[in-house]
């Protein structure tokens, strides 16, 4: 059964916080299994604050994968702002619900409670509770592009390759996600033969074709991914362009160093193929692991990813100090 919390503000009653948007109504969608099960605690803190501040909202706790999309589809048109409490996977489900529910004029916000929180890092939403609440209530609205692939939307990035394989193999370690990523990553790189993780594919873009075996090919909307890695340093969230970064088969030690050097946002490597455009088609020539905003899927050989960009397709709430004219990237 869906837990539902309701709080309606009394019109005319003053709130503790001076807010421009006094009549705004929020839909809060909490994914209790995010951040190793700690997201529920974050969500409960948020609901307590909203009640204290007399902020009009509806809140739901999701019960299973896909539930966030269903909730948002149903409720998006009776609220002004939809808030995902969880990580990038939750953000992805909520955004898909906003789009399929016809909520194009509604605002999307995230209250970070995930493991990587790549969306929040990229748009500058702080990971501390009061900072994130402040963005939600007092932030600025602006539009970002969305990536579309095979009829669904991705918010930050989607990728094919060893990163998705690592995520797939850490699915059972929800509570120790980051150490598990490093452990499985080290295992694949140093113990198993890294070359075995490279997959044969054909990537067709506007600037040409990249064909061969790739360890990782990521298509993104934002520079930072996997929390620390500036894998697509040139990517912007509102430029109407998809950025791709791919790397072919490499031996373990250089691959590990390449990964670590991408922690520096100014680093560029001639081992990485950088490309960009408004559309990419990926033909998978072997069974492959795909991750979309951190959620992992296995695709069979012969399947195709058709990736395009929907310019300025989502209204998002970001910190008010973000200059509106600046390229949309976390400073
Ligand atoms: Mg872009």
CSV table of C-alpha atoms and ligand atoms in Angstrom, one decimal:
chain,number,residue,atom,x,y,z
A,1,UNK,CA,0.0,0.0,0.0
A,2,UNK,CA,1.2,3.5,-0.8
A,3,UNK,CA,1.9,5.7,2.2
A,4,UNK,CA,0.6,9.1,1.7
A,5,UNK,CA,1.2,12.2,3.7
A,6,UNK,CA,-0.9,15.3,3.2
A,7,UNK,CA,-0.3,18.8,4.5
A,8,UNK,CA,-2.2,21.8,3.2
A,9,UNK,CA,-1.2,25.3,3.9
A,10,UNK,CA,-3.8,27.7,5.4
A,11,UNK,CA,-4.2,30.6,3.0
A,12,UNK,CA,-3.1,33.9,4.6
A,13,UNK,CA,-1.1,32.2,7.3
A,14,UNK,CA,2.4,33.5,7.4
A,15,UNK,CA,5.3,31.1,7.0
A,16,UNK,CA,8.6,31.2,8.8
A,17,UNK,CA,10.4,31.7,5.6
A,18,UNK,CA,9.7,34.6,3.3
A,19,UNK,CA,9.0,33.0,0.0
A,20,UNK,CA,8.0,34.5,-3.4
A,21,UNK,CA,6.1,31.4,-4.3
A,22,UNK,CA,3.7,31.2,-1.4
A,23,UNK,CA,1.0,29.3,-3.3
A,24,UNK,CA,3.3,26.7,-4.8
A,25,UNK,CA,2.4,23.1,-4.3
A,26,UNK,CA,5.0,20.3,-4.1
A,27,UNK,CA,4.9,16.6,-4.9
A,28,UNK,CA,7.5,14.8,-2.9
A,29,UNK,CA,8.5,11.3,-4.1
A,30,UNK,CA,10.8,9.4,-1.7
A,31,UNK,CA,12.7,6.3,-2.8
A,32,UNK,CA,13.3,4.6,0.5
A,33,UNK,CA,16.0,2.2,-0.8
A,34,UNK,CA,18.3,5.0,-2.2
A,35,UNK,CA,21.6,5.6,-0.4
A,36,UNK,CA,21.7,2.1,1.0
A,37,UNK,CA,18.3,2.7,2.7
A,38,UNK,CA,19.1,6.1,4.3
A,39,UNK,CA,16.9,8.0,1.9
A,40,UNK,CA,13.8,7.4,3.9
A,41,UNK,CA,15.4,9.3,6.9
A,42,UNK,CA,16.2,12.2,4.5
A,43,UNK,CA,12.6,12.2,3.2
A,44,UNK,CA,11.2,12.2,6.7
A,45,UNK,CA,13.4,15.1,7.7
A,46,UNK,CA,12.2,17.0,4.6
A,47,UNK,CA,8.5,16.3,5.3
A,48,UNK,CA,8.9,17.5,8.9
A,49,UNK,CA,10.4,20.8,7.7
A,50,UNK,CA,7.7,21.3,5.1
A,51,UNK,CA,5.0,20.8,7.8
A,52,UNK,CA,6.8,23.3,10.1
A,53,UNK,CA,6.9,25.8,7.3
A,54,UNK,CA,3.3,25.2,6.3
A,55,UNK,CA,4.2,24.3,2.8
A,56,UNK,CA,1.5,22.7,0.7
A,57,UNK,CA,2.6,19.3,-0.5
A,58,UNK,CA,1.7,15.7,-1.2
A,59,UNK,CA,4.2,13.0,-0.4
A,60,UNK,CA,4.6,9.4,-1.4
A,61,UNK,CA,7.1,6.6,-0.6
A,62,UNK,CA,7.8,4.3,-3.6
A,63,UNK,CA,7.3,0.6,-3.2
A,64,UNK,CA,9.1,-0.8,-6.2
A,65,UNK,CA,11.1,0.1,-9.3
A,66,UNK,CA,9.0,2.1,-11.7
A,67,UNK,CA,6.6,3.2,-9.0
A,68,UNK,CA,8.0,6.8,-8.9
A,69,UNK,CA,7.1,7.2,-12.6
A,70,UNK,CA,3.5,6.0,-11.9
A,71,UNK,CA,3.0,8.3,-9.0
A,72,UNK,CA,4.3,11.3,-10.9
A,73,UNK,CA,2.2,10.6,-14.0
A,74,UNK,CA,-0.9,10.5,-11.8
A,75,UNK,CA,-0.1,13.6,-9.7
A,76,UNK,CA,2.1,16.0,-11.8
A,77,UNK,CA,-0.8,18.0,-13.0
A,78,UNK,CA,-2.1,18.9,-9.6
A,79,UNK,CA,1.2,20.3,-8.3
A,80,UNK,CA,3.7,23.0,-9.3
A,81,UNK,CA,7.0,21.3,-8.4
A,82,UNK,CA,8.0,17.6,-8.3
A,83,UNK,CA,10.8,16.7,-5.9
A,84,UNK,CA,12.7,13.4,-6.2
A,85,UNK,CA,14.1,12.3,-2.8
A,86,UNK,CA,16.7,9.8,-3.8
A,87,UNK,CA,19.6,9.4,-6.2
A,88,UNK,CA,20.0,9.6,-10.0
A,89,UNK,CA,17.9,6.6,-10.6
A,90,UNK,CA,15.0,8.1,-8.7
A,91,UNK,CA,15.5,11.4,-10.6
A,92,UNK,CA,15.3,9.5,-13.8
A,93,UNK,CA,12.0,7.8,-12.9
A,94,UNK,CA,10.5,11.1,-11.8
A,95,UNK,CA,11.6,12.9,-14.9
A,96,UNK,CA,10.1,10.1,-17.1
A,97,UNK,CA,6.8,10.5,-15.1
A,98,UNK,CA,6.8,14.3,-15.6
A,99,UNK,CA,7.2,13.8,-19.4
A,100,UNK,CA,4.8,10.9,-19.8
A,101,UNK,CA,2.3,12.6,-17.5
A,102,UNK,CA,2.2,15.8,-19.6
A,103,UNK,CA,3.9,17.9,-17.0
A,104,UNK,CA,6.1,20.0,-19.3
A,105,UNK,CA,5.3,23.2,-17.5
A,106,UNK,CA,6.0,21.8,-14.0
A,107,UNK,CA,9.3,22.2,-12.2
A,108,UNK,CA,11.6,19.4,-11.3
A,109,UNK,CA,13.9,19.4,-8.2
A,110,UNK,CA,16.0,16.8,-6.4
A,111,UNK,CA,16.5,16.5,-2.7
A,112,UNK,CA,19.7,14.5,-2.7
A,113,UNK,CA,19.6,11.1,-1.0
A,114,UNK,CA,21.5,8.9,-3.4
A,115,UNK,CA,25.0,7.4,-3.6
A,116,UNK,CA,26.5,9.4,-6.5
A,117,UNK,CA,24.0,12.2,-6.8
A,118,UNK,CA,25.5,13.2,-10.1
A,119,UNK,CA,22.5,15.3,-11.1
A,120,UNK,CA,22.9,17.4,-7.9
A,121,UNK,CA,26.6,17.8,-8.3
A,122,UNK,CA,26.2,18.9,-11.9
A,123,UNK,CA,23.5,21.5,-11.2
A,124,UNK,CA,25.0,22.7,-7.9
A,125,UNK,CA,22.4,21.4,-5.5
A,126,UNK,CA,24.2,21.0,-2.2
A,127,UNK,CA,24.1,17.6,-0.5
A,128,UNK,CA,23.4,19.0,3.0
A,129,UNK,CA,19.8,19.0,4.0
A,130,UNK,CA,19.2,22.7,4.7
A,131,UNK,CA,21.1,23.8,1.6
A,132,UNK,CA,19.0,21.4,-0.6
A,133,UNK,CA,15.8,22.6,1.1
A,134,UNK,CA,16.8,26.2,0.4
A,135,UNK,CA,17.2,25.4,-3.3
A,136,UNK,CA,13.8,23.7,-3.4
A,137,UNK,CA,12.0,26.6,-1.8
A,138,UNK,CA,14.0,29.6,-3.0
A,139,UNK,CA,15.9,28.4,-6.0
A,140,UNK,CA,15.7,29.7,-9.6
A,141,UNK,CA,13.9,27.8,-12.4
A,142,UNK,CA,15.6,27.2,-15.7
A,143,UNK,CA,15.5,24.7,-18.5
A,144,UNK,CA,17.8,21.9,-19.4
A,145,UNK,CA,18.1,19.4,-22.3
A,146,UNK,CA,17.1,15.8,-21.9
A,147,UNK,CA,18.7,12.8,-23.6
A,148,UNK,CA,16.1,10.5,-25.2
A,149,UNK,CA,17.0,6.9,-26.0
A,150,UNK,CA,14.6,4.3,-27.4
A,151,UNK,CA,11.6,6.2,-26.2
A,152,UNK,CA,12.7,7.0,-22.7
A,153,UNK,CA,14.6,9.9,-21.1
A,154,UNK,CA,18.0,10.1,-19.4
A,155,UNK,CA,18.8,13.1,-17.3
A,156,UNK,CA,22.5,13.1,-16.8
A,157,UNK,CA,24.0,10.3,-18.9
A,158,UNK,CA,23.8,6.8,-20.3
A,159,UNK,CA,26.7,4.5,-21.0
A,160,UNK,CA,27.6,1.2,-22.5
A,161,UNK,CA,30.5,-0.8,-21.1
A,162,UNK,CA,32.6,-1.7,-18.1
A,163,UNK,CA,31.2,1.1,-15.9
A,164,UNK,CA,27.7,-0.5,-16.3
A,165,UNK,CA,29.2,-4.0,-15.8
A,166,UNK,CA,30.7,-2.7,-12.5
A,167,UNK,CA,27.3,-1.3,-11.5
A,168,UNK,CA,25.6,-4.5,-12.5
A,169,UNK,CA,27.9,-6.5,-10.3
A,170,UNK,CA,27.5,-4.3,-7.3
A,171,UNK,CA,23.7,-4.4,-7.4
A,172,UNK,CA,23.7,-6.8,-4.5
A,173,UNK,CA,25.9,-4.5,-2.3
A,174,UNK,CA,23.4,-1.7,-1.9
A,175,UNK,CA,24.6,-0.7,1.6
A,176,UNK,CA,28.3,-0.4,0.6
A,177,UNK,CA,27.9,0.9,-2.9
A,178,UNK,CA,31.1,3.0,-3.2
A,179,UNK,CA,33.6,0.5,-1.7
A,180,UNK,CA,31.9,-2.2,-3.8
A,181,UNK,CA,32.3,-0.1,-6.9
A,182,UNK,CA,36.0,0.2,-6.2
A,183,UNK,CA,36.4,-3.4,-5.2
A,184,UNK,CA,34.6,-4.8,-8.3
A,185,UNK,CA,36.4,-2.2,-10.5
A,186,UNK,CA,39.8,-3.2,-9.2
A,187,UNK,CA,38.9,-6.9,-9.7
A,188,UNK,CA,37.8,-6.4,-13.3
A,189,UNK,CA,40.9,-4.2,-14.0
A,190,UNK,CA,43.6,-6.2,-12.3
A,191,UNK,CA,42.4,-9.8,-11.8
A,192,UNK,CA,40.1,-10.5,-14.7
A,193,UNK,CA,41.4,-9.6,-18.1
A,194,UNK,CA,40.1,-6.1,-18.7
A,195,UNK,CA,40.0,-6.7,-22.4
A,196,UNK,CA,37.2,-9.2,-21.9
A,197,UNK,CA,35.0,-6.4,-20.7
A,198,UNK,CA,35.4,-4.4,-23.9
A,199,UNK,CA,32.4,-4.9,-26.2
A,200,UNK,CA,32.2,-4.7,-30.0
A,201,UNK,CA,29.9,-1.9,-31.2
A,202,UNK,CA,29.3,0.6,-34.0
A,203,UNK,CA,28.6,4.2,-33.0
A,204,UNK,CA,27.2,6.4,-35.7
A,205,UNK,CA,27.3,10.1,-35.0
A,206,UNK,CA,26.9,13.3,-37.1
A,207,UNK,CA,30.7,13.6,-37.4
A,208,UNK,CA,31.4,10.0,-38.5
A,209,UNK,CA,31.5,6.4,-37.3
A,210,UNK,CA,33.4,4.9,-34.4
A,211,UNK,CA,33.6,1.1,-34.8
A,212,UNK,CA,35.4,-1.5,-32.8
A,213,UNK,CA,35.7,-2.7,-29.3
A,214,UNK,CA,35.1,-0.2,-26.5
A,215,UNK,CA,35.7,-0.5,-22.7
A,216,UNK,CA,33.3,2.4,-22.1
A,217,UNK,CA,31.2,4.7,-24.3
A,218,UNK,CA,29.2,7.3,-22.4
A,219,UNK,CA,26.7,9.8,-23.9
A,220,UNK,CA,26.1,12.7,-21.6
A,221,UNK,CA,24.5,15.9,-20.8
A,222,UNK,CA,26.8,17.0,-18.0
A,223,UNK,CA,30.6,16.9,-17.3
A,224,UNK,CA,30.7,15.0,-14.0
A,225,UNK,CA,29.7,11.4,-13.7
A,226,UNK,CA,30.2,8.6,-11.1
A,227,UNK,CA,30.5,11.4,-8.5
A,228,UNK,CA,34.2,12.1,-9.1
A,229,UNK,CA,34.9,11.6,-12.8
A,230,UNK,CA,35.0,14.5,-15.3
A,231,UNK,CA,34.4,12.1,-18.2
A,232,UNK,CA,32.7,14.6,-20.5
A,233,UNK,CA,34.5,17.8,-19.5
A,234,UNK,CA,33.0,19.9,-22.3
A,235,UNK,CA,29.3,18.8,-21.7
A,236,UNK,CA,26.7,21.4,-20.9
A,237,UNK,CA,23.2,20.7,-19.8
A,238,UNK,CA,21.5,23.4,-22.0
A,239,UNK,CA,23.5,23.5,-25.2
A,240,UNK,CA,21.3,21.2,-27.3
A,241,UNK,CA,24.3,18.8,-27.8
A,242,UNK,CA,25.1,15.3,-26.6
A,243,UNK,CA,28.7,14.8,-25.6
A,244,UNK,CA,30.3,11.3,-26.1
A,245,UNK,CA,33.5,10.0,-24.5
A,246,UNK,CA,34.6,6.5,-25.4
A,247,UNK,CA,37.7,4.5,-24.8
A,248,UNK,CA,38.9,1.4,-26.6
A,249,UNK,CA,40.5,-1.7,-25.0
A,250,UNK,CA,43.4,-0.8,-22.7
A,251,UNK,CA,45.7,-2.8,-20.4
A,252,UNK,CA,44.8,-2.6,-16.7
A,253,UNK,CA,47.3,-0.2,-15.3
A,254,UNK,CA,47.0,2.6,-17.9
A,255,UNK,CA,43.2,2.2,-17.7
A,256,UNK,CA,43.2,2.7,-13.9
A,257,UNK,CA,45.4,5.7,-14.2
A,258,UNK,CA,43.3,7.2,-16.9
A,259,UNK,CA,40.2,6.8,-14.7
A,260,UNK,CA,41.9,8.5,-11.8
A,261,UNK,CA,43.3,11.4,-13.9
A,262,UNK,CA,39.7,12.2,-15.0
A,263,UNK,CA,39.1,13.3,-11.4
A,264,UNK,CA,40.7,16.5,-12.6
A,265,UNK,CA,38.3,18.5,-14.7
A,266,UNK,CA,41.0,20.0,-16.9
A,267,UNK,CA,42.4,16.6,-17.9
A,268,UNK,CA,42.1,15.6,-21.5
A,269,UNK,CA,43.5,12.3,-22.9
A,270,UNK,CA,44.3,11.3,-26.5
A,271,UNK,CA,43.3,7.8,-25.5
A,272,UNK,CA,39.7,9.0,-25.1
A,273,UNK,CA,37.6,9.6,-28.2
A,274,UNK,CA,35.6,12.8,-27.7
A,275,UNK,CA,32.6,13.4,-30.0
A,276,UNK,CA,29.4,15.4,-29.9
A,277,UNK,CA,26.2,15.9,-31.8
A,278,UNK,CA,22.5,15.9,-31.7
A,279,UNK,CA,22.1,12.2,-32.4
A,280,UNK,CA,24.0,8.9,-31.9
A,281,UNK,CA,23.1,5.4,-33.0
A,282,UNK,CA,24.8,2.6,-31.2
A,283,UNK,CA,24.7,-0.9,-32.7
A,284,UNK,CA,25.6,-3.5,-30.1
A,285,UNK,CA,27.5,-6.3,-31.7
A,286,UNK,CA,27.8,-8.3,-28.5
A,287,UNK,CA,25.8,-8.7,-25.3
A,288,UNK,CA,26.4,-5.5,-23.3
A,289,UNK,CA,25.7,-3.8,-20.1
A,290,UNK,CA,24.0,-0.4,-20.3
A,291,UNK,CA,23.5,2.1,-17.4
A,292,UNK,CA,21.1,5.0,-17.6
A,293,UNK,CA,21.5,7.5,-14.8
A,294,UNK,CA,23.1,4.7,-12.7
A,295,UNK,CA,20.4,2.1,-13.3
A,296,UNK,CA,21.8,-1.0,-15.1
A,297,UNK,CA,20.4,-3.1,-17.9
A,298,UNK,CA,21.7,-6.0,-19.9
A,299,UNK,CA,21.1,-5.7,-23.7
A,300,UNK,CA,21.4,-8.6,-26.1
A,301,UNK,CA,23.7,-8.6,-29.1
A,302,UNK,CA,22.0,-7.0,-32.1
A,303,UNK,CA,20.1,-4.4,-30.1
A,304,UNK,CA,20.4,-0.7,-31.0
A,305,UNK,CA,20.4,2.4,-28.9
A,306,UNK,CA,19.0,5.4,-30.7
A,307,UNK,CA,20.1,8.5,-28.7
A,308,UNK,CA,18.9,12.0,-29.4
A,309,UNK,CA,18.6,15.3,-27.6
A,310,UNK,CA,15.4,17.2,-26.6
A,311,UNK,CA,16.6,20.7,-26.2
A,312,UNK,CA,15.4,22.6,-23.1
A,313,UNK,CA,12.8,19.9,-22.4
A,314,UNK,CA,12.8,20.1,-18.6
A,315,UNK,CA,12.3,23.0,-16.2
A,316,UNK,CA,14.5,22.5,-13.2
A,317,UNK,CA,15.1,24.3,-9.9
A,318,UNK,CA,18.7,25.2,-9.2
A,319,UNK,CA,20.5,27.4,-6.7
A,320,UNK,CA,19.5,31.1,-7.1
A,321,UNK,CA,23.1,32.2,-7.3
A,322,UNK,CA,23.6,30.3,-10.6
A,323,UNK,CA,24.0,33.0,-13.2
A,324,UNK,CA,21.3,32.6,-15.8
A,325,UNK,CA,23.5,33.5,-18.7
A,326,UNK,CA,26.4,31.2,-17.7
A,327,UNK,CA,26.9,27.8,-19.3
A,328,UNK,CA,25.0,25.5,-17.1
A,329,UNK,CA,27.6,23.6,-15.2
A,330,UNK,CA,28.5,23.3,-11.5
A,331,UNK,CA,31.3,25.8,-10.8
B,1,LIG,MG1,24.7,19.1,-23.7
